[in-house]
Amino acid sequence: MILVLISALLPIIVTLCLGYFSGARKDFGESHSKILNKLIMSYSLPMSLFGGILATGRKVIFENIPVAIWIFIGMVGGYLIVFSICKFILKNSTSLSALRSLTISGPAIPFVGPTLLGFLFPTETSLIVAIRSLIMNVVQVPLTVILLSTDSYELSASNKNRKINNLGLDIISAFKKPVVWAPIFALILSLFGITLSPIWQKNFSVLGGATGGMALFSIGIILYVKNPS
């Protein structure tokens, strides 16, 4: 078990340190990290998820429906639990409670998922990452955006309608992102029995395979630039 943990976590630590070191050397800065993040979220991760889900097969998808349900319960239930503790026990503001809820219950799955889960669950990695990404972008993030506005407006009827409209716009905006619609499209194709042969899968794995490394490297840069405490 110790060997498994080391093998799974050490590449993450090494790549983070390399990113941090590159920031310390001034080879890369915050602007470069933003570019890397855009490349990851708009191109490499969607390609990785699309190709990975199509290669997974319909049988494996159906076998993992209980996993998807438990992931949803864990992420959304965890969000609501943390929000309740922050809001009603710690007496935080609604906006701060929402931010803390998203930070704690929303795993950085697009960044550490491909590397960590790829080692532990090589067959189901793309499916698990896609499920978590969808829940975060379609449920957690829009809900957080709505809650962030509650400290700025009174709960009048017009503002309630405004929040409902904003929620709808946030959800529509989320579905326009490649990281959201690409795995959904791949899932639909897979459910119809369409799969990718290993030859065609390479078209998605060349850039998609770099997702985990680029993401962790980018986090290392941000850790140096922001110097969190």
JSON list of C-alpha atoms in Angstrom, two decimals:
[
{"chain": "A", "resi": 1, "resn": "MET", "atom": "CA", "xyz": [0.00, 0.00, 0.00]},
{"chain": "A", "resi": 2, "resn": "ILE", "atom": "CA", "xyz": [2.87, 2.37, 0.79]},
{"chain": "A", "resi": 3, "resn": "LEU", "atom": "CA", "xyz": [4.36, 1.70, -2.64]},
{"chain": "A", "resi": 4, "resn": "VAL", "atom": "CA", "xyz": [0.98, 2.38, -4.28]},
{"chain": "A", "resi": 5, "resn": "LEU", "atom": "CA", "xyz": [0.62, 5.70, -2.43]},
{"chain": "A", "resi": 6, "resn": "ILE", "atom": "CA", "xyz": [4.15, 6.79, -3.30]},
{"chain": "A", "resi": 7, "resn": "SER", "atom": "CA", "xyz": [3.71, 5.83, -6.96]},
{"chain": "A", "resi": 8, "resn": "ALA", "atom": "CA", "xyz": [0.43, 7.74, -7.16]},
{"chain": "A", "resi": 9, "resn": "LEU", "atom": "CA", "xyz": [1.42, 10.88, -5.23]},
{"chain": "A", "resi": 10, "resn": "LEU", "atom": "CA", "xyz": [5.11, 11.36, -6.04]},
{"chain": "A", "resi": 11, "resn": "PRO", "atom": "CA", "xyz": [4.56, 12.47, -9.68]},
{"chain": "A", "resi": 12, "resn": "ILE", "atom": "CA", "xyz": [2.11, 15.09, -8.42]},
{"chain": "A", "resi": 13, "resn": "ILE", "atom": "CA", "xyz": [4.60, 16.44, -5.87]},
{"chain": "A", "resi": 14, "resn": "VAL", "atom": "CA", "xyz": [7.51, 16.44, -8.32]},
{"chain": "A", "resi": 15, "resn": "THR", "atom": "CA", "xyz": [5.54, 18.28, -11.03]},
{"chain": "A", "resi": 16, "resn": "LEU", "atom": "CA", "xyz": [4.22, 20.84, -8.52]},
{"chain": "A", "resi": 17, "resn": "CYS", "atom": "CA", "xyz": [7.78, 21.48, -7.33]},
{"chain": "A", "resi": 18, "resn": "LEU", "atom": "CA", "xyz": [8.99, 21.93, -10.90]},
{"chain": "A", "resi": 19, "resn": "GLY", "atom": "CA", "xyz": [6.27, 24.50, -11.51]},
{"chain": "A", "resi": 20, "resn": "TYR", "atom": "CA", "xyz": [7.15, 26.27, -8.27]},
{"chain": "A", "resi": 21, "resn": "PHE", "atom": "CA", "xyz": [10.85, 26.23, -9.21]},
{"chain": "A", "resi": 22, "resn": "SER", "atom": "CA", "xyz": [10.09, 27.67, -12.66]},
{"chain": "A", "resi": 23, "resn": "GLY", "atom": "CA", "xyz": [8.21, 30.51, -10.98]},
{"chain": "A", "resi": 24, "resn": "ALA", "atom": "CA", "xyz": [11.10, 31.16, -8.62]},
{"chain": "A", "resi": 25, "resn": "ARG", "atom": "CA", "xyz": [13.48, 31.31, -11.60]},
{"chain": "A", "resi": 26, "resn": "LYS", "atom": "CA", "xyz": [11.12, 33.79, -13.31]},
{"chain": "A", "resi": 27, "resn": "ASP", "atom": "CA", "xyz": [10.84, 31.46, -16.30]},
{"chain": "A", "resi": 28, "resn": "PHE", "atom": "CA", "xyz": [7.05, 31.49, -15.94]},
{"chain": "A", "resi": 29, "resn": "GLY", "atom": "CA", "xyz": [4.64, 33.89, -14.26]},
{"chain": "A", "resi": 30, "resn": "GLU", "atom": "CA", "xyz": [0.96, 34.33, -13.53]},
{"chain": "A", "resi": 31, "resn": "SER", "atom": "CA", "xyz": [0.15, 35.26, -17.14]},
{"chain": "A", "resi": 32, "resn": "HIS", "atom": "CA", "xyz": [1.75, 32.03, -18.36]},
{"chain": "A", "resi": 33, "resn": "SER", "atom": "CA", "xyz": [-0.26, 30.06, -15.82]},
{"chain": "A", "resi": 34, "resn": "LYS", "atom": "CA", "xyz": [-3.50, 31.59, -17.13]},
{"chain": "A", "resi": 35, "resn": "ILE", "atom": "CA", "xyz": [-2.55, 30.59, -20.66]},
{"chain": "A", "resi": 36, "resn": "LEU", "atom": "CA", "xyz": [-1.81, 27.04, -19.53]},
{"chain": "A", "resi": 37, "resn": "ASN", "atom": "CA", "xyz": [-5.15, 26.87, -17.71]},
{"chain": "A", "resi": 38, "resn": "LYS", "atom": "CA", "xyz": [-6.99, 28.05, -20.82]},
{"chain": "A", "resi": 39, "resn": "LEU", "atom": "CA", "xyz": [-5.20, 25.43, -22.91]},
{"chain": "A", "resi": 40, "resn": "ILE", "atom": "CA", "xyz": [-6.09, 22.74, -20.38]},
{"chain": "A", "resi": 41, "resn": "MET", "atom": "CA", "xyz": [-9.76, 23.62, -19.89]},
{"chain": "A", "resi": 42, "resn": "SER", "atom": "CA", "xyz": [-10.54, 24.46, -23.54]},
{"chain": "A", "resi": 43, "resn": "TYR", "atom": "CA", "xyz": [-8.48, 21.87, -25.43]},
{"chain": "A", "resi": 44, "resn": "SER", "atom": "CA", "xyz": [-6.41, 19.20, -23.69]},
{"chain": "A", "resi": 45, "resn": "LEU", "atom": "CA", "xyz": [-8.87, 18.15, -20.97]},
{"chain": "A", "resi": 46, "resn": "PRO", "atom": "CA", "xyz": [-11.95, 18.08, -23.28]},
{"chain": "A", "resi": 47, "resn": "MET", "atom": "CA", "xyz": [-9.98, 15.98, -25.79]},
{"chain": "A", "resi": 48, "resn": "SER", "atom": "CA", "xyz": [-8.82, 13.65, -23.02]},
{"chain": "A", "resi": 49, "resn": "LEU", "atom": "CA", "xyz": [-12.36, 13.21, -21.66]},
{"chain": "A", "resi": 50, "resn": "PHE", "atom": "CA", "xyz": [-13.92, 12.78, -25.11]},
{"chain": "A", "resi": 51, "resn": "GLY", "atom": "CA", "xyz": [-11.44, 10.15, -26.25]},
{"chain": "A", "resi": 52, "resn": "GLY", "atom": "CA", "xyz": [-11.33, 8.42, -22.87]},
{"chain": "A", "resi": 53, "resn": "ILE", "atom": "CA", "xyz": [-15.12, 8.06, -22.54]},
{"chain": "A", "resi": 54, "resn": "LEU", "atom": "CA", "xyz": [-15.52, 6.76, -26.10]},
{"chain": "A", "resi": 55, "resn": "ALA", "atom": "CA", "xyz": [-12.79, 4.22, -25.42]},
{"chain": "A", "resi": 56, "resn": "THR", "atom": "CA", "xyz": [-14.41, 3.19, -22.12]},
{"chain": "A", "resi": 57, "resn": "GLY", "atom": "CA", "xyz": [-17.39, 1.44, -23.66]},
{"chain": "A", "resi": 58, "resn": "ARG", "atom": "CA", "xyz": [-21.09, 1.31, -22.84]},
{"chain": "A", "resi": 59, "resn": "LYS", "atom": "CA", "xyz": [-20.78, -1.69, -20.50]},
{"chain": "A", "resi": 60, "resn": "VAL", "atom": "CA", "xyz": [-18.30, 0.05, -18.22]},
{"chain": "A", "resi": 61, "resn": "ILE", "atom": "CA", "xyz": [-20.45, 3.17, -18.14]},
{"chain": "A", "resi": 62, "resn": "PHE", "atom": "CA", "xyz": [-23.51, 1.24, -16.96]},
{"chain": "A", "resi": 63, "resn": "GLU", "atom": "CA", "xyz": [-21.40, -0.57, -14.37]},
{"chain": "A", "resi": 64, "resn": "ASN", "atom": "CA", "xyz": [-20.34, 2.79, -12.91]},
{"chain": "A", "resi": 65, "resn": "ILE", "atom": "CA", "xyz": [-23.79, 4.36, -12.51]},
{"chain": "A", "resi": 66, "resn": "PRO", "atom": "CA", "xyz": [-23.66, 3.75, -8.70]},
{"chain": "A", "resi": 67, "resn": "VAL", "atom": "CA", "xyz": [-20.27, 5.47, -8.66]},
{"chain": "A", "resi": 68, "resn": "ALA", "atom": "CA", "xyz": [-21.77, 8.53, -10.37]},
{"chain": "A", "resi": 69, "resn": "ILE", "atom": "CA", "xyz": [-24.59, 8.63, -7.82]},
{"chain": "A", "resi": 70, "resn": "TRP", "atom": "CA", "xyz": [-22.17, 8.48, -4.88]},
{"chain": "A", "resi": 71, "resn": "ILE", "atom": "CA", "xyz": [-19.95, 11.16, -6.45]},
{"chain": "A", "resi": 72, "resn": "PHE", "atom": "CA", "xyz": [-23.00, 13.42, -6.76]},
{"chain": "A", "resi": 73, "resn": "ILE", "atom": "CA", "xyz": [-24.01, 12.75, -3.15]},
{"chain": "A", "resi": 74, "resn": "GLY", "atom": "CA", "xyz": [-20.47, 13.38, -1.94]},
{"chain": "A", "resi": 75, "resn": "MET", "atom": "CA", "xyz": [-19.95, 16.64, -3.84]},
{"chain": "A", "resi": 76, "resn": "VAL", "atom": "CA", "xyz": [-23.41, 18.23, -3.54]},
{"chain": "A", "resi": 77, "resn": "GLY", "atom": "CA", "xyz": [-24.08, 16.83, -0.07]},
{"chain": "A", "resi": 78, "resn": "GLY", "atom": "CA", "xyz": [-20.64, 17.95, 1.08]},
{"chain": "A", "resi": 79, "resn": "TYR", "atom": "CA", "xyz": [-21.31, 21.42, -0.33]},
{"chain": "A", "resi": 80, "resn": "LEU", "atom": "CA", "xyz": [-24.58, 21.73, 1.59]},
{"chain": "A", "resi": 81, "resn": "ILE", "atom": "CA", "xyz": [-23.05, 20.42, 4.83]},
{"chain": "A", "resi": 82, "resn": "VAL", "atom": "CA", "xyz": [-20.10, 22.83, 4.72]},
{"chain": "A", "resi": 83, "resn": "PHE", "atom": "CA", "xyz": [-22.38, 25.72, 3.81]},
{"chain": "A", "resi": 84, "resn": "SER", "atom": "CA", "xyz": [-24.69, 24.95, 6.75]},
{"chain": "A", "resi": 85, "resn": "ILE", "atom": "CA", "xyz": [-21.77, 24.75, 9.20]},
{"chain": "A", "resi": 86, "resn": "CYS", "atom": "CA", "xyz": [-20.22, 28.01, 7.97]},
{"chain": "A", "resi": 87, "resn": "LYS", "atom": "CA", "xyz": [-23.51, 29.90, 7.77]},
{"chain": "A", "resi": 88, "resn": "PHE", "atom": "CA", "xyz": [-25.40, 28.75, 10.85]},
{"chain": "A", "resi": 89, "resn": "ILE", "atom": "CA", "xyz": [-22.70, 27.57, 13.28]},
{"chain": "A", "resi": 90, "resn": "LEU", "atom": "CA", "xyz": [-19.68, 29.73, 12.43]},
{"chain": "A", "resi": 91, "resn": "LYS", "atom": "CA", "xyz": [-21.97, 32.68, 11.51]},
{"chain": "A", "resi": 92, "resn": "ASN", "atom": "CA", "xyz": [-20.07, 33.48, 8.29]},
{"chain": "A", "resi": 93, "resn": "SER", "atom": "CA", "xyz": [-21.65, 35.64, 5.62]},
{"chain": "A", "resi": 94, "resn": "THR", "atom": "CA", "xyz": [-23.51, 33.89, 2.82]},
{"chain": "A", "resi": 95, "resn": "SER", "atom": "CA", "xyz": [-20.85, 34.72, 0.25]},
{"chain": "A", "resi": 96, "resn": "LEU", "atom": "CA", "xyz": [-17.96, 33.52, 2.43]},
{"chain": "A", "resi": 97, "resn": "SER", "atom": "CA", "xyz": [-19.90, 30.35, 3.29]},
{"chain": "A", "resi": 98, "resn": "ALA", "atom": "CA", "xyz": [-20.44, 29.69, -0.43]},
{"chain": "A", "resi": 99, "resn": "LEU", "atom": "CA", "xyz": [-16.75, 30.18, -1.24]},
{"chain": "A", "resi": 100, "resn": "ARG", "atom": "CA", "xyz": [-15.65, 27.88, 1.56]},
{"chain": "A", "resi": 101, "resn": "SER", "atom": "CA", "xyz": [-18.21, 25.27, 0.51]},
{"chain": "A", "resi": 102, "resn": "LEU", "atom": "CA", "xyz": [-16.93, 25.25, -3.07]},
{"chain": "A", "resi": 103, "resn": "THR", "atom": "CA", "xyz": [-13.30, 25.16, -1.93]},
{"chain": "A", "resi": 104, "resn": "ILE", "atom": "CA", "xyz": [-13.83, 22.17, 0.36]},
{"chain": "A", "resi": 105, "resn": "SER", "atom": "CA", "xyz": [-16.38, 20.11, -1.57]},
{"chain": "A", "resi": 106, "resn": "GLY", "atom": "CA", "xyz": [-15.21, 20.86, -5.10]},
{"chain": "A", "resi": 107, "resn": "PRO", "atom": "CA", "xyz": [-12.15, 18.67, -5.80]},
{"chain": "A", "resi": 108, "resn": "ALA", "atom": "CA", "xyz": [-9.55, 19.95, -8.27]},
{"chain": "A", "resi": 109, "resn": "ILE", "atom": "CA", "xyz": [-10.36, 16.94, -10.41]},
{"chain": "A", "resi": 110, "resn": "PRO", "atom": "CA", "xyz": [-9.35, 18.44, -13.81]},
{"chain": "A", "resi": 111, "resn": "PHE", "atom": "CA", "xyz": [-5.88, 19.12, -12.43]},
{"chain": "A", "resi": 112, "resn": "VAL", "atom": "CA", "xyz": [-4.91, 16.20, -10.17]},
{"chain": "A", "resi": 113, "resn": "GLY", "atom": "CA", "xyz": [-7.51, 13.70, -11.39]},
{"chain": "A", "resi": 114, "resn": "PRO", "atom": "CA", "xyz": [-5.84, 12.49, -14.61]},
{"chain": "A", "resi": 115, "resn": "THR", "atom": "CA", "xyz": [-2.55, 11.84, -12.79]},
{"chain": "A", "resi": 116, "resn": "LEU", "atom": "CA", "xyz": [-3.82, 10.38, -9.52]},
{"chain": "A", "resi": 117, "resn": "LEU", "atom": "CA", "xyz": [-6.87, 8.47, -10.77]},
{"chain": "A", "resi": 118, "resn": "GLY", "atom": "CA", "xyz": [-5.05, 7.40, -13.92]},
{"chain": "A", "resi": 119, "resn": "PHE", "atom": "CA", "xyz": [-2.70, 5.37, -11.74]},
{"chain": "A", "resi": 120, "resn": "LEU", "atom": "CA", "xyz": [-5.35, 3.92, -9.42]},
{"chain": "A", "resi": 121, "resn": "PHE", "atom": "CA", "xyz": [-8.24, 3.41, -11.90]},
{"chain": "A", "resi": 122, "resn": "PRO", "atom": "CA", "xyz": [-6.76, 3.37, -15.42]},
{"chain": "A", "resi": 123, "resn": "THR", "atom": "CA", "xyz": [-9.97, 2.14, -17.13]},
{"chain": "A", "resi": 124, "resn": "GLU", "atom": "CA", "xyz": [-12.50, 4.44, -15.46]},
{"chain": "A", "resi": 125, "resn": "THR", "atom": "CA", "xyz": [-10.39, 7.61, -15.08]},
{"chain": "A", "resi": 126, "resn": "SER", "atom": "CA", "xyz": [-11.95, 9.61, -17.93]},
{"chain": "A", "resi": 127, "resn": "LEU", "atom": "CA", "xyz": [-15.46, 8.71, -16.79]},
{"chain": "A", "resi": 128, "resn": "ILE", "atom": "CA", "xyz": [-14.81, 9.68, -13.16]},
{"chain": "A", "resi": 129, "resn": "VAL", "atom": "CA", "xyz": [-13.13, 12.97, -14.14]},
{"chain": "A", "resi": 130, "resn": "ALA", "atom": "CA", "xyz": [-16.01, 13.77, -16.51]},
{"chain": "A", "resi": 131, "resn": "ILE", "atom": "CA", "xyz": [-18.66, 13.11, -13.85]},
{"chain": "A", "resi": 132, "resn": "ARG", "atom": "CA", "xyz": [-16.92, 15.29, -11.28]},
{"chain": "A", "resi": 133, "resn": "SER", "atom": "CA", "xyz": [-16.29, 18.07, -13.80]},
{"chain": "A", "resi": 134, "resn": "LEU", "atom": "CA", "xyz": [-19.95, 18.09, -14.85]},
{"chain": "A", "resi": 135, "resn": "ILE", "atom": "CA", "xyz": [-21.21, 18.26, -11.27]},
{"chain": "A", "resi": 136, "resn": "MET", "atom": "CA", "xyz": [-18.82, 21.09, -10.47]},
{"chain": "A", "resi": 137, "resn": "ASN", "atom": "CA", "xyz": [-19.56, 23.17, -13.58]},
{"chain": "A", "resi": 138, "resn": "VAL", "atom": "CA", "xyz": [-23.31, 22.53, -13.81]},
{"chain": "A", "resi": 139, "resn": "VAL", "atom": "CA", "xyz": [-24.29, 22.43, -10.12]},
{"chain": "A", "resi": 140, "resn": "GLN", "atom": "CA", "xyz": [-21.66, 23.75, -7.70]},
{"chain": "A", "resi": 141, "resn": "VAL", "atom": "CA", "xyz": [-20.28, 26.75, -9.59]},
{"chain": "A", "resi": 142, "resn": "PRO", "atom": "CA", "xyz": [-23.65, 28.23, -10.70]},
{"chain": "A", "resi": 143, "resn": "LEU", "atom": "CA", "xyz": [-25.01, 27.76, -7.17]},
{"chain": "A", "resi": 144, "resn": "THR", "atom": "CA", "xyz": [-21.96, 29.52, -5.73]},
{"chain": "A", "resi": 145, "resn": "VAL", "atom": "CA", "xyz": [-22.34, 32.44, -8.14]},
{"chain": "A", "resi": 146, "resn": "ILE", "atom": "CA", "xyz": [-25.96, 32.90, -7.06]},
{"chain": "A", "resi": 147, "resn": "LEU", "atom": "CA", "xyz": [-25.08, 32.72, -3.35]},
{"chain": "A", "resi": 148, "resn": "LEU", "atom": "CA", "xyz": [-22.27, 35.26, -3.80]},
{"chain": "A", "resi": 149, "resn": "SER", "atom": "CA", "xyz": [-24.84, 37.86, -4.86]},
{"chain": "A", "resi": 150, "resn": "THR", "atom": "CA", "xyz": [-27.02, 37.48, -1.76]},
{"chain": "A", "resi": 151, "resn": "ASP", "atom": "CA", "xyz": [-24.93, 39.85, 0.35]},
{"chain": "A", "resi": 152, "resn": "SER", "atom": "CA", "xyz": [-25.27, 42.61, -2.24]},
{"chain": "A", "resi": 153, "resn": "TYR", "atom": "CA", "xyz": [-29.03, 42.60, -2.78]},
{"chain": "A", "resi": 154, "resn": "GLU", "atom": "CA", "xyz": [-32.09, 42.50, -0.59]},
{"chain": "A", "resi": 155, "resn": "LEU", "atom": "CA", "xyz": [-34.36, 39.49, -1.03]},
{"chain": "A", "resi": 156, "resn": "SER", "atom": "CA", "xyz": [-37.09, 41.37, -2.84]},
{"chain": "A", "resi": 157, "resn": "ALA", "atom": "CA", "xyz": [-39.30, 39.64, -5.39]},
{"chain": "A", "resi": 158, "resn": "SER", "atom": "CA", "xyz": [-37.50, 41.33, -8.27]},
{"chain": "A", "resi": 159, "resn": "ASN", "atom": "CA", "xyz": [-34.10, 40.28, -6.98]},
{"chain": "A", "resi": 160, "resn": "LYS", "atom": "CA", "xyz": [-35.31, 36.71, -6.52]},
{"chain": "A", "resi": 161, "resn": "ASN", "atom": "CA", "xyz": [-36.35, 36.72, -10.16]},
{"chain": "A", "resi": 162, "resn": "ARG", "atom": "CA", "xyz": [-33.00, 38.19, -11.04]},
{"chain": "A", "resi": 163, "resn": "LYS", "atom": "CA", "xyz": [-31.19, 35.38, -9.23]},
{"chain": "A", "resi": 164, "resn": "ILE", "atom": "CA", "xyz": [-33.27, 32.78, -11.01]},
{"chain": "A", "resi": 165, "resn": "ASN", "atom": "CA", "xyz": [-32.41, 34.39, -14.35]},
{"chain": "A", "resi": 166, "resn": "ASN", "atom": "CA", "xyz": [-28.72, 34.55, -13.42]},
{"chain": "A", "resi": 167, "resn": "LEU", "atom": "CA", "xyz": [-28.79, 30.88, -12.47]},
{"chain": "A", "resi": 168, "resn": "GLY", "atom": "CA", "xyz": [-30.23, 30.00, -15.86]},
{"chain": "A", "resi": 169, "resn": "LEU", "atom": "CA", "xyz": [-27.58, 32.08, -17.64]},
{"chain": "A", "resi": 170, "resn": "ASP", "atom": "CA", "xyz": [-24.81, 30.47, -15.57]},
{"chain": "A", "resi": 171, "resn": "ILE", "atom": "CA", "xyz": [-26.01, 26.97, -16.45]},
{"chain": "A", "resi": 172, "resn": "ILE", "atom": "CA", "xyz": [-26.26, 27.87, -20.16]},
{"chain": "A", "resi": 173, "resn": "SER", "atom": "CA", "xyz": [-22.77, 29.36, -20.00]},
{"chain": "A", "resi": 174, "resn": "ALA", "atom": "CA", "xyz": [-21.46, 26.20, -18.36]},
{"chain": "A", "resi": 175, "resn": "PHE", "atom": "CA", "xyz": [-22.81, 24.01, -21.15]},
{"chain": "A", "resi": 176, "resn": "LYS", "atom": "CA", "xyz": [-20.98, 26.14, -23.73]},
{"chain": "A", "resi": 177, "resn": "LYS", "atom": "CA", "xyz": [-17.62, 25.17, -22.25]},
{"chain": "A", "resi": 178, "resn": "PRO", "atom": "CA", "xyz": [-15.79, 22.35, -24.07]},
{"chain": "A", "resi": 179, "resn": "VAL", "atom": "CA", "xyz": [-14.97, 20.70, -20.74]},
{"chain": "A", "resi": 180, "resn": "VAL", "atom": "CA", "xyz": [-18.74, 20.28, -20.19]},
{"chain": "A", "resi": 181, "resn": "TRP", "atom": "CA", "xyz": [-20.22, 19.50, -23.61]},
{"chain": "A", "resi": 182, "resn": "ALA", "atom": "CA", "xyz": [-17.37, 17.29, -24.86]},
{"chain": "A", "resi": 183, "resn": "PRO", "atom": "CA", "xyz": [-17.84, 14.52, -22.24]},
{"chain": "A", "resi": 184, "resn": "ILE", "atom": "CA", "xyz": [-21.65, 14.77, -22.56]},
{"chain": "A", "resi": 185, "resn": "PHE", "atom": "CA", "xyz": [-21.39, 14.32, -26.34]},
{"chain": "A", "resi": 186, "resn": "ALA", "atom": "CA", "xyz": [-18.96, 11.41, -25.88]},
{"chain": "A", "resi": 187, "resn": "LEU", "atom": "CA", "xyz": [-21.28, 9.82, -23.32]},
{"chain": "A", "resi": 188, "resn": "ILE", "atom": "CA", "xyz": [-24.25, 10.01, -25.71]},
{"chain": "A", "resi": 189, "resn": "LEU", "atom": "CA", "xyz": [-22.21, 8.46, -28.53]},
{"chain": "A", "resi": 190, "resn": "SER", "atom": "CA", "xyz": [-20.96, 5.74, -26.20]},
{"chain": "A", "resi": 191, "resn": "LEU", "atom": "CA", "xyz": [-24.50, 4.89, -25.05]},
{"chain": "A", "resi": 192, "resn": "PHE", "atom": "CA", "xyz": [-25.40, 4.35, -28.73]},
{"chain": "A", "resi": 193, "resn": "GLY", "atom": "CA", "xyz": [-22.60, 1.80, -28.94]},
{"chain": "A", "resi": 194, "resn": "ILE", "atom": "CA", "xyz": [-20.03, 3.98, -30.71]},
{"chain": "A", "resi": 195, "resn": "THR", "atom": "CA", "xyz": [-16.48, 3.32, -29.52]},
{"chain": "A", "resi": 196, "resn": "LEU", "atom": "CA", "xyz": [-12.98, 4.35, -30.53]},
{"chain": "A", "resi": 197, "resn": "SER", "atom": "CA", "xyz": [-10.37, 1.92, -31.74]},
{"chain": "A", "resi": 198, "resn": "PRO", "atom": "CA", "xyz": [-6.85, 2.33, -30.29]},
{"chain": "A", "resi": 199, "resn": "ILE", "atom": "CA", "xyz": [-5.70, 3.86, -33.58]},
{"chain": "A", "resi": 200, "resn": "TRP", "atom": "CA", "xyz": [-8.31, 6.65, -33.50]},
{"chain": "A", "resi": 201, "resn": "GLN", "atom": "CA", "xyz": [-7.88, 7.17, -29.77]},
{"chain": "A", "resi": 202, "resn": "LYS", "atom": "CA", "xyz": [-4.36, 8.46, -30.40]},
{"chain": "A", "resi": 203, "resn": "ASN", "atom": "CA", "xyz": [-5.88, 11.53, -32.05]},
{"chain": "A", "resi": 204, "resn": "PHE", "atom": "CA", "xyz": [-7.19, 12.56, -28.64]},
{"chain": "A", "resi": 205, "resn": "SER", "atom": "CA", "xyz": [-4.42, 11.25, -26.40]},
{"chain": "A", "resi": 206, "resn": "VAL", "atom": "CA", "xyz": [-1.48, 13.21, -27.86]},
{"chain": "A", "resi": 207, "resn": "LEU", "atom": "CA", "xyz": [-2.64, 16.54, -26.45]},
{"chain": "A", "resi": 208, "resn": "GLY", "atom": "CA", "xyz": [-5.07, 15.08, -23.93]},
{"chain": "A", "resi": 209, "resn": "GLY", "atom": "CA", "xyz": [-2.34, 13.02, -22.30]},
{"chain": "A", "resi": 210, "resn": "ALA", "atom": "CA", "xyz": [-0.51, 16.21, -21.32]},
{"chain": "A", "resi": 211, "resn": "THR", "atom": "CA", "xyz": [-3.44, 17.49, -19.25]},
{"chain": "A", "resi": 212, "resn": "GLY", "atom": "CA", "xyz": [-2.29, 16.30, -15.82]},
{"chain": "A", "resi": 213, "resn": "GLY", "atom": "CA", "xyz": [1.30, 17.46, -16.22]},
{"chain": "A", "resi": 214, "resn": "MET", "atom": "CA", "xyz": [0.40, 20.92, -17.53]},
{"chain": "A", "resi": 215, "resn": "ALA", "atom": "CA", "xyz": [-2.23, 21.40, -14.84]},
{"chain": "A", "resi": 216, "resn": "LEU", "atom": "CA", "xyz": [0.08, 20.48, -11.96]},
{"chain": "A", "resi": 217, "resn": "PHE", "atom": "CA", "xyz": [2.90, 22.57, -13.41]},
{"chain": "A", "resi": 218, "resn": "SER", "atom": "CA", "xyz": [0.51, 25.53, -13.62]},
{"chain": "A", "resi": 219, "resn": "ILE", "atom": "CA", "xyz": [-0.52, 25.04, -9.98]},
{"chain": "A", "resi": 220, "resn": "GLY", "atom": "CA", "xyz": [3.15, 25.12, -8.97]},
{"chain": "A", "resi": 221, "resn": "ILE", "atom": "CA", "xyz": [3.57, 28.47, -10.70]},
{"chain": "A", "resi": 222, "resn": "ILE", "atom": "CA", "xyz": [0.51, 29.89, -8.94]},
{"chain": "A", "resi": 223, "resn": "LEU", "atom": "CA", "xyz": [1.78, 28.64, -5.56]},
{"chain": "A", "resi": 224, "resn": "TYR", "atom": "CA", "xyz": [4.94, 30.64, -6.02]},
{"chain": "A", "resi": 225, "resn": "VAL", "atom": "CA", "xyz": [3.25, 33.77, -7.42]},
{"chain": "A", "resi": 226, "resn": "LYS", "atom": "CA", "xyz": [0.45, 33.93, -4.81]},
{"chain": "A", "resi": 227, "resn": "ASN", "atom": "CA", "xyz": [2.61, 32.65, -1.93]},
{"chain": "A", "resi": 228, "resn": "PRO", "atom": "CA", "xyz": [-0.39, 31.45, 0.12]},
{"chain": "A", "resi": 229, "resn": "SER", "atom": "CA", "xyz": [-0.16, 31.14, 3.90]}
]
